[in-house]
């Protein structure tokens, strides 16, 4: 069996609020394979956003460790973690998180700048991705000149621009209508499967969860169900 892309080993996260301790994650264990579309599913307060923050290296767990592509990210200092994210991780956000003063082309090309690509190559790759998501006529448009669905397409192109190993999608279609949601998710899955990338999708929406190969259901900081789709 191949080495897991992500290993979650006994992860516990405790927050202190005054004199009270709140257990957000309670010693979670799970492996996520390379190329897997894995959904972390749960209602508000289930611990799914906390788990995403641990996986992305935004917070350190109180106990346990997280290994991504054989690297224990819980041991990385902040600057090393930032460099690791730039090289290995992409993000798709519910609120798009596009820079308002940059065009669609510039927003998409941004991750490539951090990896040292020249301007011409950055823009060529960004333009190609934007055409693939149906925005070939919008390269010079700013976020304020685009609809929510168009902004999220830019967000997808940006997330995949540097071909990261793992993409974290945090409620990526929460602000979109049903038709646009389906289009966006089909794009995400097509890109990921083409490049054997791992997707970790965080949502409270059962319809969104249905796009995943596997669903990890969280309740009160515990994984209570691990469901895999039958591959026919």
Coordinates of C-alpha atoms in Angstrom, one line a residue:
X1 CA 0.0 0.0 0.0
X2 CA 1.3 3.4 -0.9
X3 CA 2.4 6.0 1.7
X4 CA -0.5 8.3 2.7
X5 CA -0.2 11.9 1.4
X6 CA -1.6 13.1 4.8
X7 CA -1.3 11.3 8.1
X8 CA -3.2 12.6 11.1
X9 CA -1.8 11.0 14.2
X10 CA -3.5 11.4 17.6
X11 CA -4.3 15.1 17.0
X12 CA -5.8 16.8 19.9
X13 CA -6.6 20.6 20.1
X14 CA -7.5 22.2 23.4
X15 CA -8.4 25.9 23.7
X16 CA -8.4 27.7 27.0
X17 CA -11.1 30.2 27.6
X18 CA -10.6 31.8 30.9
X19 CA -10.3 28.9 33.4
X20 CA -12.2 26.6 31.1
X21 CA -10.8 24.1 28.7
X22 CA -12.6 23.5 25.4
X23 CA -11.6 20.3 23.5
X24 CA -12.0 21.1 19.8
X25 CA -10.4 17.9 18.5
X26 CA -10.1 14.8 20.6
X27 CA -7.1 12.6 19.5
X28 CA -8.0 12.2 15.8
X29 CA -6.3 9.5 13.6
X30 CA -6.8 9.3 9.8
X31 CA -4.8 8.7 6.7
X32 CA -5.6 10.5 3.4
X33 CA -4.2 8.9 0.2
X34 CA -2.6 10.7 -2.8
X35 CA -5.2 11.6 -5.3
X36 CA -8.1 11.1 -2.9
X37 CA -11.0 13.6 -2.7
X38 CA -11.7 13.6 1.0
X39 CA -14.5 15.6 2.7
X40 CA -14.3 16.7 6.3
X41 CA -18.0 16.9 7.0
X42 CA -19.8 18.3 10.1
X43 CA -22.1 21.0 11.4
X44 CA -21.0 24.3 13.0
X45 CA -18.9 23.5 16.1
X46 CA -18.0 20.0 15.1
X47 CA -14.3 20.7 14.8
X48 CA -14.0 20.7 11.1
X49 CA -12.5 24.2 10.7
X50 CA -10.1 23.5 13.6
X51 CA -9.0 20.4 11.9
X52 CA -8.5 22.3 8.6
X53 CA -6.3 24.8 10.5
X54 CA -4.1 22.0 11.9
X55 CA -3.8 20.4 8.4
X56 CA -2.8 23.6 6.8
X57 CA -0.3 24.5 9.5
X58 CA -2.2 27.6 10.6
X59 CA -2.2 26.3 14.2
X60 CA -0.2 23.7 16.1
X61 CA -2.1 20.8 17.7
X62 CA -2.0 20.5 21.5
X63 CA -1.0 16.9 21.1
X64 CA -0.2 14.6 18.1
X65 CA 1.3 15.3 14.7
X66 CA 0.4 15.9 11.1
X67 CA 2.6 14.5 8.3
X68 CA 2.1 15.8 4.7
X69 CA 4.2 14.1 2.0
X70 CA 6.5 12.6 4.6
X71 CA 7.1 15.9 6.4
X72 CA 6.0 16.4 10.0
X73 CA 4.5 19.9 9.6
X74 CA 3.9 20.2 13.4
X75 CA 7.7 20.5 13.8
X76 CA 8.1 23.3 11.3
X77 CA 8.8 26.8 12.4
X78 CA 6.6 29.6 11.0
X79 CA 8.9 30.6 8.1
X80 CA 9.5 27.0 7.1
X81 CA 5.8 26.3 7.3
X82 CA 5.1 29.3 5.0
X83 CA 7.7 28.0 2.5
X84 CA 6.1 24.5 2.7
X85 CA 2.7 25.9 2.0
X86 CA 3.9 27.8 -1.0
X87 CA 5.4 24.7 -2.5
X88 CA 3.0 21.9 -1.6
X89 CA -0.4 23.4 -0.7
X90 CA -3.2 25.3 -2.5
X91 CA -6.4 26.9 -1.1
X92 CA -9.9 27.5 -2.4
X93 CA -11.9 29.8 0.0
X94 CA -15.6 30.4 0.4
X95 CA -15.0 34.2 0.3
X96 CA -12.7 33.9 -2.8
X97 CA -9.8 35.9 -1.1
X98 CA -8.8 37.5 -4.4
X99 CA -6.7 40.7 -4.1
X100 CA -9.0 43.5 -5.3
X101 CA -6.2 45.6 -6.9
X102 CA -5.0 42.7 -9.1
X103 CA -6.6 41.5 -12.3
X104 CA -7.8 37.9 -12.8
X105 CA -4.5 37.1 -14.6
X106 CA -2.4 38.7 -11.8
X107 CA -4.3 36.9 -9.0
X108 CA -4.0 33.6 -10.8
X109 CA -0.2 34.1 -11.4
X110 CA 0.6 35.1 -7.8
X111 CA 1.5 31.7 -6.5
X112 CA 4.0 31.2 -9.4
X113 CA 5.8 34.4 -8.4
X114 CA 6.6 32.9 -5.0
X115 CA 8.1 29.9 -6.8
X116 CA 10.5 32.0 -8.9
X117 CA 8.8 31.8 -12.3
X118 CA 9.5 34.7 -14.7
X119 CA 6.7 37.1 -15.5
X120 CA 6.2 35.8 -19.1
X121 CA 5.9 32.2 -17.9
X122 CA 3.6 33.1 -15.0
X123 CA 1.2 35.0 -17.2
X124 CA 1.2 32.3 -19.9
X125 CA 0.3 29.6 -17.4
X126 CA -2.3 31.8 -15.6
X127 CA -3.9 32.7 -19.0
X128 CA -4.1 29.0 -20.0
X129 CA -5.8 28.1 -16.7
X130 CA -8.2 30.9 -16.9
X131 CA -9.2 29.9 -20.4
X132 CA -9.7 26.3 -19.0
X133 CA -12.2 27.6 -16.4
X134 CA -14.1 29.7 -19.0
X135 CA -12.6 33.1 -18.3
X136 CA -10.5 33.7 -21.4
X137 CA -12.3 37.0 -22.0
X138 CA -11.8 38.2 -18.4
X139 CA -8.0 38.2 -18.0
X140 CA -7.8 41.9 -17.4
X141 CA -10.9 42.2 -15.2
X142 CA -10.7 43.0 -11.5
X143 CA -12.7 41.1 -8.8
X144 CA -15.2 43.9 -8.5
X145 CA -16.0 43.5 -12.2
X146 CA -16.8 39.8 -11.9
X147 CA -19.7 37.7 -10.5
X148 CA -19.2 35.4 -7.5
X149 CA -19.1 32.4 -9.8
X150 CA -16.4 34.1 -11.9
X151 CA -14.4 35.1 -8.9
X152 CA -14.5 31.5 -7.6
X153 CA -13.2 30.3 -11.0
X154 CA -10.3 32.6 -10.6
X155 CA -9.8 31.2 -7.1
X156 CA -9.7 27.6 -8.6
X157 CA -7.2 28.6 -11.3
X158 CA -5.0 30.3 -8.7
X159 CA -5.2 27.2 -6.4
X160 CA -4.0 24.9 -9.1
X161 CA -1.5 27.2 -10.8
X162 CA 1.6 25.9 -9.0
X163 CA 0.4 22.3 -9.2
X164 CA 0.4 21.7 -5.4
X165 CA 0.3 18.2 -3.9
X166 CA -2.7 19.1 -1.7
X167 CA -5.6 21.5 -2.1
X168 CA -7.7 22.6 0.9
X169 CA -11.2 23.8 -0.1
X170 CA -13.0 25.5 2.7
X171 CA -16.8 25.7 1.9
X172 CA -15.7 26.6 -1.6
X173 CA -19.2 27.1 -3.0
X174 CA -21.0 28.4 0.1
X175 CA -21.8 31.7 -1.6
X176 CA -22.9 30.3 -4.9
X177 CA -26.2 29.0 -6.4
X178 CA -26.8 25.3 -7.1
X179 CA -26.0 25.4 -10.8
X180 CA -22.7 27.3 -10.3
X181 CA -21.8 25.0 -7.4
X182 CA -22.1 22.0 -9.7
X183 CA -19.9 23.7 -12.4
X184 CA -17.3 24.7 -9.8
X185 CA -17.0 21.3 -8.2
X186 CA -16.8 19.5 -11.6
X187 CA -13.8 21.8 -12.4
X188 CA -12.1 21.1 -9.1
X189 CA -12.4 17.4 -9.5
X190 CA -11.3 17.4 -13.2
X191 CA -8.1 19.4 -12.3
X192 CA -7.3 17.2 -9.3
X193 CA -7.8 13.9 -11.1
X194 CA -5.7 15.1 -14.1
X195 CA -2.7 15.7 -11.9
X196 CA -3.3 13.1 -9.1
X197 CA -3.7 15.8 -6.5
X198 CA -5.3 15.3 -3.1
X199 CA -8.3 17.4 -2.2
X200 CA -9.5 18.0 1.3
X201 CA -13.0 19.5 1.2
X202 CA -14.5 21.1 4.3
X203 CA -18.3 21.5 4.4
X204 CA -21.5 21.2 6.3
X205 CA -23.5 20.7 3.1
X206 CA -24.4 17.0 2.3
X207 CA -24.8 17.9 -1.4
X208 CA -21.2 19.2 -1.5
X209 CA -19.9 16.2 0.4
X210 CA -21.4 13.9 -2.2
X211 CA -18.6 15.0 -4.7
X212 CA -16.0 13.3 -2.5
X213 CA -14.5 9.8 -2.7
X214 CA -14.5 9.6 1.1
X215 CA -16.4 11.4 3.9
X216 CA -15.0 11.8 7.4
X217 CA -17.9 13.0 9.6
X218 CA -16.9 15.0 12.7
X219 CA -19.1 15.4 15.8
X220 CA -17.7 17.2 18.9
X221 CA -14.1 16.9 17.7
X222 CA -14.3 13.1 17.0
X223 CA -14.5 11.2 13.7
X224 CA -17.7 9.3 14.1
X225 CA -18.0 7.9 10.6
X226 CA -15.5 7.2 7.7
X227 CA -17.4 6.4 4.5
X228 CA -15.8 5.6 1.1
X229 CA -17.6 5.5 -2.2
X230 CA -17.6 2.2 -3.9
X231 CA -15.5 2.4 -7.1
X232 CA -17.2 0.6 -9.9

